[in-house]
XYZ file of C-alpha atoms in Angstrom:
712
model
C 114.676 137.363 9.377
C 114.993 134.089 7.457
C 111.296 133.942 6.510
C 110.459 136.709 4.022
C 107.321 138.789 4.371
C 104.624 137.407 2.014
C 104.017 139.433 -1.138
C 100.249 139.091 -0.873
C 100.282 140.437 2.691
C 101.469 143.873 1.550
C 98.637 146.335 2.167
C 97.761 148.757 -0.632
C 100.555 149.825 -3.024
C 98.549 148.552 -5.992
C 100.746 150.066 -8.701
C 103.934 148.804 -7.050
C 102.689 145.225 -6.838
C 101.314 145.346 -10.366
C 104.611 146.594 -11.825
C 106.558 143.850 -10.047
C 104.115 141.143 -11.159
C 104.234 142.322 -14.779
C 108.003 141.902 -14.710
C 107.548 138.435 -13.239
C 105.238 137.600 -16.156
C 107.538 139.178 -18.768
C 111.135 139.844 -17.661
C 111.677 141.571 -21.012
C 109.698 144.557 -19.662
C 112.975 145.731 -18.186
C 112.640 146.063 -14.437
C 111.108 148.548 -12.022
C 112.269 151.738 -10.342
C 110.368 152.392 -7.107
C 110.428 156.015 -5.954
C 109.001 157.085 -2.637
C 109.441 158.208 0.910
C 110.984 156.007 3.540
C 108.867 153.388 5.308
C 106.511 152.596 2.429
C 107.234 148.852 2.013
C 109.413 149.354 -1.073
C 112.098 146.894 -0.021
C 109.582 144.522 1.581
C 107.604 144.108 -1.639
C 110.708 143.661 -3.790
C 112.239 141.025 -1.518
C 108.943 139.144 -1.446
C 108.731 138.988 -5.253
C 111.396 136.304 -5.660
C 109.171 133.749 -3.909
C 106.591 134.162 -6.702
C 108.980 133.503 -9.579
C 109.073 130.049 -11.207
C 112.090 127.853 -10.549
C 115.070 128.014 -12.908
C 116.585 124.999 -14.662
C 120.378 125.175 -14.571
C 123.389 123.079 -15.528
C 124.542 121.195 -12.461
C 127.684 122.703 -10.966
C 127.698 125.804 -13.233
C 128.403 128.961 -11.232
C 126.863 131.097 -13.984
C 123.381 129.495 -14.126
C 123.550 128.259 -17.708
C 120.349 126.694 -19.049
C 120.743 122.979 -19.892
C 118.895 123.379 -23.200
C 120.973 126.385 -24.349
C 124.224 126.721 -22.395
C 126.355 129.797 -22.927
C 129.182 128.807 -25.306
C 131.482 131.395 -23.651
C 130.711 130.335 -20.081
C 133.914 130.337 -17.963
C 132.791 127.021 -16.448
C 132.067 125.529 -19.886
C 131.857 124.046 -22.315
C 128.705 122.257 -21.157
C 127.385 119.138 -22.775
C 123.634 119.252 -23.531
C 121.666 117.209 -21.057
C 119.312 117.321 -18.137
C 119.999 119.838 -15.393
C 118.525 120.664 -12.038
C 115.955 123.104 -10.703
C 116.620 125.815 -8.146
C 114.586 128.801 -6.905
C 115.016 132.094 -8.736
C 117.550 134.277 -6.927
C 117.189 137.817 -5.724
C 120.671 139.321 -5.400
C 121.132 142.580 -3.505
C 123.794 145.059 -4.597
C 124.990 147.149 -1.631
C 125.526 150.851 -2.283
C 129.111 150.604 -1.051
C 130.042 147.515 -3.080
C 133.367 147.408 -4.892
C 133.790 146.866 -8.609
C 135.249 143.392 -8.031
C 132.239 142.445 -5.906
C 129.888 143.441 -8.716
C 131.588 141.998 -11.809
C 133.875 139.434 -10.210
C 137.562 139.235 -9.368
C 140.336 137.953 -11.609
C 143.513 136.649 -9.952
C 146.112 138.762 -11.753
C 149.051 137.060 -10.043
C 148.086 133.604 -11.332
C 147.150 135.001 -14.724
C 150.607 136.547 -15.191
C 152.695 133.822 -13.575
C 150.778 130.694 -14.617
C 148.556 131.831 -17.472
C 145.490 130.602 -15.554
C 142.214 132.503 -15.651
C 141.234 132.076 -12.022
C 137.929 133.958 -11.879
C 135.663 134.456 -8.860
C 132.125 135.357 -10.046
C 130.502 138.547 -8.806
C 126.943 139.654 -8.149
C 126.135 140.006 -11.862
C 126.798 136.280 -12.309
C 124.678 135.431 -9.268
C 121.790 137.546 -10.603
C 121.761 135.933 -14.073
C 118.203 134.737 -14.834
C 117.018 136.261 -11.557
C 116.563 139.642 -9.866
C 119.265 142.228 -9.182
C 117.979 144.524 -6.453
C 119.652 147.853 -5.667
C 118.332 149.644 -2.599
C 119.005 153.404 -2.653
C 120.065 153.079 -6.277
C 120.449 156.863 -6.565
C 123.362 156.711 -4.101
C 125.296 154.112 -6.112
C 128.781 155.172 -7.264
C 129.051 156.335 -10.864
C 131.496 153.630 -11.974
C 129.155 150.899 -10.659
C 126.250 152.520 -12.503
C 128.313 152.424 -15.706
C 128.959 148.714 -15.219
C 125.253 148.087 -14.622
C 124.362 150.021 -17.778
C 126.794 147.984 -19.851
C 125.582 144.652 -18.481
C 121.898 145.591 -18.870
C 122.460 146.714 -22.458
C 124.543 143.732 -23.618
C 123.162 140.972 -21.426
C 126.728 140.045 -20.531
C 129.487 141.102 -18.153
C 133.074 141.634 -19.252
C 136.007 141.645 -16.828
C 139.185 143.135 -18.288
C 142.499 143.162 -16.425
C 145.526 144.177 -18.496
C 144.662 142.108 -21.552
C 143.198 139.188 -19.596
C 139.433 139.051 -20.121
C 136.513 136.952 -18.943
C 132.967 137.134 -20.292
C 129.776 135.575 -18.985
C 126.050 136.031 -19.533
C 124.262 138.477 -17.210
C 120.580 138.868 -18.001
C 118.607 139.937 -14.973
C 115.542 141.805 -13.812
C 116.808 145.144 -12.483
C 114.804 146.513 -9.556
C 115.818 149.677 -7.755
C 114.334 151.671 -4.897
C 115.140 155.259 -4.011
C 114.063 158.240 -1.940
C 113.975 161.277 -4.303
C 114.894 163.580 -1.414
C 118.401 162.075 -1.487
C 119.060 162.877 -5.132
C 118.014 161.847 -8.621
C 119.351 159.266 -11.027
C 121.299 159.934 -14.185
C 119.008 160.001 -17.266
C 120.897 157.061 -18.827
C 120.140 154.821 -15.855
C 116.561 156.079 -15.546
C 115.912 154.976 -19.119
C 117.192 151.459 -18.352
C 114.331 150.832 -15.949
C 111.310 149.627 -17.863
C 108.699 150.880 -15.398
C 108.590 153.371 -12.569
C 106.228 153.614 -9.616
C 105.657 156.407 -7.098
C 104.702 155.166 -3.628
C 103.673 156.931 -0.437
C 102.205 155.900 2.870
C 98.429 155.792 2.994
C 96.631 158.617 4.786
C 93.642 156.385 5.546
C 93.632 155.428 9.255
C 92.033 152.029 8.626
C 94.687 151.047 6.101
C 97.506 152.237 8.354
C 96.055 150.194 11.214
C 96.043 147.092 9.001
C 99.678 147.682 8.039
C 100.712 147.856 11.695
C 98.603 144.836 12.654
C 100.150 142.618 9.956
C 103.675 143.782 10.622
C 103.426 143.073 14.335
C 101.937 139.652 13.629
C 104.793 138.867 11.261
C 107.485 139.938 13.720
C 105.899 137.874 16.522
C 105.803 134.687 14.438
C 107.305 134.942 10.921
C 106.818 131.277 10.052
C 103.234 131.194 11.298
C 102.388 134.431 9.510
C 103.824 133.094 6.249
C 101.819 129.889 6.664
C 98.576 131.859 6.991
C 99.292 133.561 3.672
C 100.627 130.459 1.896
C 97.375 129.863 0.029
C 97.322 133.362 -1.448
C 100.979 133.092 -2.366
C 100.298 129.815 -4.194
C 97.415 131.376 -6.146
C 99.506 134.326 -7.303
C 102.406 132.044 -8.210
C 100.075 129.892 -10.287
C 98.645 132.970 -11.969
C 102.169 134.160 -12.877
C 102.936 130.748 -14.420
C 99.665 130.803 -16.381
C 100.303 134.340 -17.629
C 103.811 133.365 -18.736
C 102.376 130.467 -20.696
C 99.744 132.721 -22.294
C 102.170 135.537 -23.122
C 103.421 134.142 -26.492
C 99.802 133.874 -27.660
C 98.920 137.515 -26.950
C 98.375 139.504 -30.145
C 99.573 143.127 -30.342
C 97.460 144.545 -33.158
C 98.130 147.508 -35.410
C 95.678 149.673 -33.489
C 97.511 149.066 -30.209
C 100.834 149.770 -31.889
C 99.485 153.049 -33.274
C 98.213 153.981 -29.817
C 101.643 153.271 -28.334
C 103.526 155.200 -31.020
C 101.168 158.187 -30.835
C 101.431 158.290 -27.041
C 105.233 158.284 -27.030
C 105.353 160.892 -29.798
C 102.730 163.054 -28.103
C 104.665 163.141 -24.842
C 107.957 163.760 -26.697
C 109.941 161.001 -25.019
C 113.478 160.473 -26.273
C 114.456 157.475 -28.363
C 112.491 154.316 -29.101
C 112.974 152.386 -25.861
C 109.726 153.790 -24.440
C 107.715 152.397 -27.378
C 109.252 148.957 -26.948
C 108.720 148.933 -23.174
C 105.094 150.052 -23.568
C 104.454 147.290 -26.088
C 105.905 144.630 -23.798
C 104.053 146.011 -20.776
C 100.701 146.134 -22.572
C 101.217 142.547 -23.728
C 102.056 141.441 -20.182
C 98.947 143.247 -18.870
C 96.765 141.358 -21.316
C 98.350 138.024 -20.339
C 97.964 138.842 -16.634
C 94.262 139.542 -17.236
C 93.931 136.208 -19.111
C 93.348 137.763 -22.540
C 95.004 137.140 -25.900
C 94.413 140.648 -27.256
C 95.749 144.028 -26.132
C 93.115 146.671 -25.419
C 93.225 150.422 -25.044
C 93.084 150.155 -21.262
C 96.254 148.028 -21.383
C 98.035 150.696 -23.414
C 96.843 153.382 -21.001
C 98.100 151.503 -17.951
C 101.382 150.762 -19.726
C 101.866 154.480 -20.414
C 101.268 155.380 -16.765
C 103.984 152.932 -15.720
C 106.525 153.360 -18.528
C 106.550 157.073 -19.412
C 106.666 159.351 -16.327
C 110.390 158.903 -15.649
C 111.233 159.297 -19.332
C 109.724 162.775 -19.580
C 112.229 164.450 -17.247
C 114.317 166.982 -19.151
C 116.318 168.215 -16.155
C 116.506 167.410 -12.419
C 114.026 170.192 -11.612
C 111.190 168.548 -13.570
C 108.693 166.573 -11.526
C 107.980 163.120 -12.975
C 104.401 162.582 -14.011
C 101.982 162.262 -16.879
C 99.008 164.399 -17.930
C 96.240 161.806 -17.913
C 93.775 164.057 -19.753
C 96.277 164.438 -22.575
C 96.853 160.682 -22.526
C 93.126 160.033 -22.925
C 92.865 162.506 -25.808
C 95.697 160.757 -27.660
C 94.251 157.274 -27.143
C 90.745 158.379 -28.168
C 92.091 159.182 -31.633
C 92.640 155.449 -32.169
C 89.540 153.561 -31.018
C 89.859 149.862 -30.372
C 88.837 147.375 -32.982
C 85.948 145.043 -32.262
C 86.888 143.576 -28.861
C 87.498 139.886 -28.570
C 85.121 137.806 -26.442
C 86.140 137.838 -22.818
C 87.392 134.568 -21.369
C 85.621 132.858 -18.579
C 85.600 135.355 -15.698
C 87.849 134.508 -12.803
C 86.251 134.296 -9.386
C 86.570 137.656 -7.689
C 88.274 137.746 -4.331
C 86.534 139.518 -1.479
C 87.898 142.693 0.044
C 91.268 142.677 1.694
C 90.489 140.948 4.909
C 93.302 138.538 5.661
C 94.569 135.105 4.762
C 92.224 132.983 2.737
C 90.279 135.991 1.486
C 92.409 136.580 -1.601
C 95.255 139.000 -1.955
C 95.085 142.540 -0.692
C 92.681 144.766 -2.637
C 90.693 141.756 -3.790
C 91.732 138.887 -6.078
C 94.955 137.018 -5.541
C 97.770 139.502 -5.713
C 95.551 142.393 -6.758
C 93.773 142.878 -10.078
C 95.594 145.306 -12.345
C 93.810 148.669 -12.242
C 92.935 149.300 -15.860
C 91.933 152.918 -15.307
C 95.411 153.917 -14.230
C 94.258 154.641 -10.735
C 95.963 153.698 -7.520
C 94.746 153.283 -4.008
C 97.817 155.124 -2.802
C 97.470 158.873 -2.389
C 101.174 159.262 -3.111
C 102.845 161.752 -5.393
C 101.720 160.493 -8.759
C 100.858 162.020 -12.084
C 97.782 163.651 -10.585
C 99.783 166.297 -8.764
C 103.150 166.917 -10.378
C 103.138 170.652 -9.784
C 103.398 170.676 -6.021
C 106.614 171.687 -4.327
C 108.104 170.968 -0.968
C 108.050 173.281 1.965
C 111.076 173.332 4.278
C 109.207 170.954 6.560
C 108.680 168.453 3.751
C 104.945 168.976 3.219
C 103.241 170.167 0.066
C 102.767 173.808 -0.748
C 101.267 175.810 -3.597
C 103.599 176.878 -6.372
C 103.668 180.455 -5.100
C 104.615 180.477 -1.448
C 102.786 182.946 0.802
C 104.694 185.708 2.432
C 106.587 184.637 5.520
C 106.057 187.012 8.463
C 109.233 188.504 9.899
C 110.139 187.859 13.524
C 109.198 190.671 15.851
C 112.816 191.460 16.625
C 113.909 191.464 12.980
C 115.437 194.654 11.633
C 113.706 195.761 8.469
C 114.556 198.129 5.682
C 111.124 197.893 4.081
C 108.199 195.506 3.589
C 108.957 191.906 2.704
C 108.339 190.957 -0.902
C 106.848 187.672 -2.000
C 108.966 185.109 -3.839
C 109.665 185.828 -7.506
C 110.135 183.270 -10.228
C 113.644 182.424 -11.340
C 114.968 183.403 -14.733
C 115.804 180.681 -17.231
C 118.913 178.703 -16.221
C 121.986 178.708 -18.437
C 125.232 176.776 -18.826
C 127.796 178.040 -16.328
C 131.545 178.215 -16.288
C 133.534 175.521 -14.587
C 134.339 176.255 -10.928
C 136.651 173.831 -9.164
C 138.564 173.392 -5.938
C 142.363 173.584 -6.363
C 144.742 170.814 -5.426
C 144.253 167.058 -5.541
C 141.475 165.535 -3.455
C 140.421 162.018 -2.552
C 136.648 162.418 -2.347
C 133.782 160.540 -3.950
C 133.952 160.203 -7.711
C 132.368 163.033 -9.644
C 133.109 165.541 -12.388
C 134.312 168.737 -10.758
C 137.756 168.849 -9.112
C 140.936 166.831 -9.637
C 141.287 163.832 -7.324
C 142.908 160.454 -6.842
C 140.267 157.987 -7.974
C 139.866 154.350 -8.937
C 139.203 155.390 -12.539
C 140.890 157.952 -14.743
C 144.269 158.482 -16.344
C 147.207 156.560 -14.898
C 149.715 158.835 -13.163
C 152.048 156.372 -11.432
C 152.384 153.121 -9.527
C 152.671 151.945 -5.953
C 152.656 148.742 -3.948
C 149.074 147.518 -3.523
C 147.374 148.125 -0.204
C 145.275 145.013 0.176
C 143.695 143.349 -2.873
C 145.161 144.337 -6.251
C 142.514 145.926 -8.477
C 144.309 147.996 -11.142
C 147.597 146.451 -12.277
C 150.386 148.701 -13.550
C 151.929 146.214 -15.953
C 155.077 148.168 -16.835
C 155.956 148.855 -13.197
C 155.326 145.201 -12.339
C 157.698 143.987 -15.063
C 160.316 146.521 -14.018
C 160.094 145.272 -10.414
C 160.430 141.617 -11.456
C 163.086 141.957 -14.175
C 166.215 142.313 -11.950
C 165.423 139.066 -10.104
C 164.882 136.682 -13.037
C 168.328 135.050 -12.875
C 168.144 134.580 -9.113
C 164.709 133.012 -9.483
C 166.022 130.457 -11.981
C 164.156 131.643 -15.053
C 164.735 129.136 -17.851
C 161.989 129.946 -20.339
C 160.450 132.871 -22.184
C 157.929 133.781 -19.453
C 158.773 136.044 -16.550
C 158.851 134.662 -13.033
C 156.385 136.943 -11.214
C 155.971 136.973 -7.449
C 153.464 138.766 -5.292
C 156.003 141.361 -4.157
C 156.513 142.419 -7.777
C 152.904 143.481 -8.338
C 152.285 147.210 -8.578
C 148.958 149.027 -8.256
C 148.273 151.812 -10.757
C 147.550 155.224 -9.244
C 144.992 157.165 -11.225
C 143.726 160.694 -11.393
C 140.160 161.582 -12.215
C 137.491 163.949 -10.929
C 135.669 164.143 -7.635
C 132.337 165.576 -6.544
C 132.400 168.406 -4.036
C 130.080 169.921 -1.464
C 128.814 173.122 -3.074
C 127.376 175.336 -0.346
C 125.364 178.306 -1.598
C 125.064 181.379 0.618
C 122.368 183.583 -0.948
C 121.620 187.184 0.001
C 117.816 187.565 0.305
C 117.787 191.071 1.789
C 115.808 194.034 0.513
C 118.674 195.314 -1.628
C 118.534 192.164 -3.741
C 114.903 192.866 -4.632
C 115.743 196.203 -6.248
C 115.201 196.362 -10.022
C 113.976 192.750 -9.989
C 117.507 191.455 -9.520
C 116.267 188.495 -7.499
C 114.838 186.802 -10.589
C 118.251 186.920 -12.275
C 119.953 185.801 -9.058
C 117.657 182.785 -8.732
C 118.280 181.935 -12.378
C 122.030 182.001 -11.756
C 121.758 179.794 -8.663
C 119.506 177.365 -10.555
C 122.152 177.235 -13.279
C 124.822 176.421 -10.703
C 122.541 173.777 -9.178
C 122.096 172.151 -12.574
C 125.872 172.194 -13.014
C 126.259 170.605 -9.555
C 123.808 167.837 -10.555
C 125.781 167.077 -13.705
C 129.061 167.013 -11.769
C 127.732 164.697 -8.993
C 128.052 167.236 -6.175
C 126.269 167.516 -2.872
C 124.598 170.889 -2.389
C 123.438 172.990 0.539
C 121.616 176.318 0.746
C 121.965 179.123 3.298
C 119.948 182.338 3.036
C 120.358 185.512 5.066
C 118.150 188.572 5.504
C 116.811 190.739 8.312
C 118.795 189.792 11.387
C 119.451 186.078 10.854
C 120.867 183.458 8.528
C 118.966 180.217 7.914
C 120.080 176.815 6.695
C 117.305 176.434 4.134
C 118.593 173.050 2.962
C 121.171 170.888 4.764
C 123.808 169.364 2.449
C 122.148 166.760 0.255
C 122.467 165.086 -3.133
C 118.985 166.285 -4.113
C 119.446 169.389 -6.239
C 115.726 169.513 -7.020
C 115.051 169.947 -3.293
C 117.441 172.910 -3.319
C 115.653 174.334 -6.354
C 112.298 174.032 -4.566
C 113.636 175.905 -1.520
C 115.093 178.591 -3.749
C 111.859 179.055 -5.687
C 109.968 179.837 -2.463
C 112.578 182.285 -1.161
C 111.108 185.743 -0.398
C 113.204 188.894 -0.018
C 113.228 191.849 2.340
C 114.923 193.322 5.380
C 118.481 194.342 6.075
C 121.644 192.465 5.055
C 123.323 190.383 7.816
C 126.251 189.280 5.618
C 128.396 188.254 8.590
C 125.630 186.021 9.934
C 125.424 184.210 6.596
C 129.174 183.610 6.478
C 129.301 182.384 10.066
C 126.421 179.991 9.369
C 128.426 178.660 6.416
C 131.467 178.189 8.666
C 129.353 176.192 11.123
C 127.774 174.003 8.441
C 131.125 173.238 6.797
C 132.703 172.386 10.158
C 129.994 169.793 10.831
C 130.149 168.381 7.303
C 133.937 168.039 7.566
C 133.397 165.722 10.525
C 130.731 163.704 8.682
C 132.560 163.376 5.372
C 136.183 164.506 5.697
C 137.171 163.410 2.178
C 134.596 165.613 0.392
C 136.076 169.061 -0.177
C 133.765 172.091 -0.031
C 133.236 174.914 -2.497
C 131.547 178.005 -1.031
C 129.486 180.098 -3.477
C 128.393 183.438 -1.999
C 125.700 185.176 -4.055
C 125.487 188.819 -2.954
C 126.083 192.444 -3.902
C 128.560 192.698 -1.014
C 126.512 195.067 1.133
C 126.423 194.518 4.913
C 123.866 196.684 6.730
C 123.107 194.564 9.791
C 125.275 192.871 12.366
C 122.555 190.302 12.864
C 123.514 187.489 15.197
C 127.179 187.433 14.127
C 128.735 186.055 17.281
C 127.101 188.623 19.542
C 129.765 191.256 18.785
C 128.571 194.862 18.982
C 131.892 196.744 18.911
C 132.338 196.472 15.143
C 130.411 197.683 12.123
C 128.467 195.191 9.967
C 131.110 195.573 7.236
C 133.953 194.808 9.641
C 132.103 191.789 11.018
C 131.585 190.483 7.480
C 135.291 190.853 6.717
C 136.223 189.062 9.936
C 133.824 186.172 9.119
C 135.194 185.908 5.579
C 138.807 185.745 6.783
C 137.763 183.019 9.226
C 136.602 180.897 6.275
C 139.792 181.681 4.367
C 141.925 180.619 7.327
C 140.084 177.292 7.340
C 141.189 176.633 3.751
C 137.662 176.854 2.298
C 137.669 177.435 -1.463
C 135.244 180.251 -2.254
C 133.818 182.238 -5.139
C 131.656 185.359 -4.945
C 128.910 185.904 -7.512
C 128.622 189.698 -7.714
C 124.973 190.691 -8.092
C 125.562 194.445 -8.132
C 124.136 196.184 -11.183
C 123.703 199.686 -12.530
C 126.096 202.304 -13.891
C 127.557 203.111 -10.454
C 129.052 200.181 -8.546
C 130.613 200.147 -5.111
C 132.730 197.027 -5.689
C 131.881 195.585 -2.278
C 131.607 192.038 -3.659
C 135.217 192.288 -4.827
C 136.316 193.309 -1.328
C 134.454 190.295 0.082
C 136.154 188.032 -2.476
C 139.584 189.236 -1.324
C 138.656 188.555 2.293
C 137.529 185.049 1.326
C 140.638 184.468 -0.794
C 138.746 183.649 -3.955
C 137.639 185.281 -7.203
C 134.568 187.395 -7.858
C 132.479 186.920 -10.987
C 129.479 188.891 -12.211
C 126.170 187.306 -13.142
C 126.963 187.813 -16.829
C 130.513 186.538 -16.382
C 129.155 183.308 -14.882
C 127.854 182.174 -18.250
C 129.961 179.608 -20.059
C 129.560 181.492 -23.343
C 130.575 184.817 -21.822
C 133.539 186.693 -23.323
C 134.578 187.913 -19.893
C 137.778 185.858 -19.911
C 139.224 182.438 -19.218
C 137.809 180.320 -16.422
C 139.962 180.466 -13.286
C 140.140 177.852 -10.587
C 138.990 178.963 -7.180
C 141.955 179.962 -5.040
C 142.441 178.952 -1.463
C 143.931 181.075 1.274
C 147.394 179.677 0.523
C 147.371 180.661 -3.159
C 145.368 183.874 -3.139
C 146.804 186.059 -0.378
C 148.050 188.501 -3.007
C 145.373 190.786 -4.418
C 146.509 191.353 -8.046
C 144.903 188.117 -9.247
C 141.586 188.936 -7.606
C 141.623 192.429 -9.069
C 142.404 191.214 -12.568
C 139.730 188.553 -12.317
C 137.155 191.157 -11.315
C 138.199 193.410 -14.175
C 137.849 190.493 -16.611
C 134.403 189.675 -15.232
């Protein structure tokens, strides 16, 4: 719809609105990352923020939004003569998840640059977002190479476009705002640190508040213009308050006591680097200006810590973001405030959230910043970082209760409750053979847009990566016929060659984990979970999708459909109980079904099957309804079915003890891949060199598998 939803009409979400307004007051805070479940007004609030920002003065006709008082000397549209400019509204530019590199940084016409020596440059989204907002919805799904470009631009405040020695530079300072659903995967630590603040949001569980959300949304959809008019007064008040806070910001004093509180807080929570200290200082200053004060108080530092530190305390993707507020209070109490300054004239308090004309939601225009760190939203915040997800998506205690077995389930003993995983470790590299064309990642070889140059070809569509040598070789034989009379080559469009490059892709790593009673013997399940957690951490670092299948009793279960969220897989694994017989064939057939469906959804992403088992098969389970074969024969048949489909596989042999049956090695041969022991999975193991997973085409002979097992 052309009329945006008013910012002040957003119900609840106090911390979200406060974080956005603080960035409007002080863009130097560094942006906001909004984490939360779907349908919680994340995008609505962000899109509404641009209407509250002051207008921007720009040089007339400049595509790069140069300021008239201080134009960029390197502006591609420059040089600009100092003088009066014009005003325009602040922009909010959206970066689509599937955007190309040229769309983000801009496109340079290589043909004209080579043939005519002209830098014909079409600005990208970074130029449009200069001095405004760059909004990335589902930022955790953004391609790695685009994230790298964002990191560079955010760090340097400029964007560089390089094409075979031809370069263009322009200023790119913007407020970076991203939204994400953590269930779909986490962000790289480098990008997390670039966001100044982070906010966790969730839908309210209060019926009255949910009713108000629905009422306002329906009213907006029925008459967007009329709804916006009813909230115009509140929008004007918040806009005026932002302008006043911006004017007051240079006068705010950040005393030594506040600086000590900030430094002690960051040191106490062991955050990496110094960016957290700087962001906290800027946020506390913006909080004071927003409250109409010229001095920073302890409550400002506390609120700044709650917004700036939770996402910087993650050490690995399995850590839940959050902050221990009791510990925060103990640290701040060691540095009591100096004598407080006299309060300014109190602002008139708005009544409760009742509608247009009654002030912004939650009282006061736009919401008064909660100085006690609280939030009206009962979402997943620092108060409850230890909860974990159940398979249905709800919250569960850290130790899951025992799951009753179905009445028809075969059992080899009582079910045992879930055990904790051993400490994860760095694993060996496992990759899919051949050359793929999947999404960029760090596991298997693939044709990618970035990487080492391996050849050249005619461009298919727009030229993005020029192969200069191949282009010159294509043009050289025709120079005389084209009437060349100078030193420069006569280049035509047919001469241009696109560079083909080889890099790494991310794969779909599907774990099939044996949770039967035999795995519980001698506490092996703790070591098994530790190994799977290690592989999950490796999958996170290599940008893979992961899925989890477990089998025990008489059935196999898809515990986690393929997803980019490795922490969701870790949560499912942590709650996994053991017990019952071993339906190995059922687990392999479930894997075959899942991979068949995923191949239809994402045909370019190649799978890697990781079977974690001791190789025993004591139950036929529901393996295709066949009853004329033994469980071992059914497992072999299911494994050969996966091999025939070209699925790259590896078996993690969990068998232990002085006497071993070697059944995992037999399963590996049936799958056409190697077997590796739990100890041999470690990257620092002396078991032997890392071997690529073999497909059915390359591993039909058994000597390699046998030697690999002996090495492991």
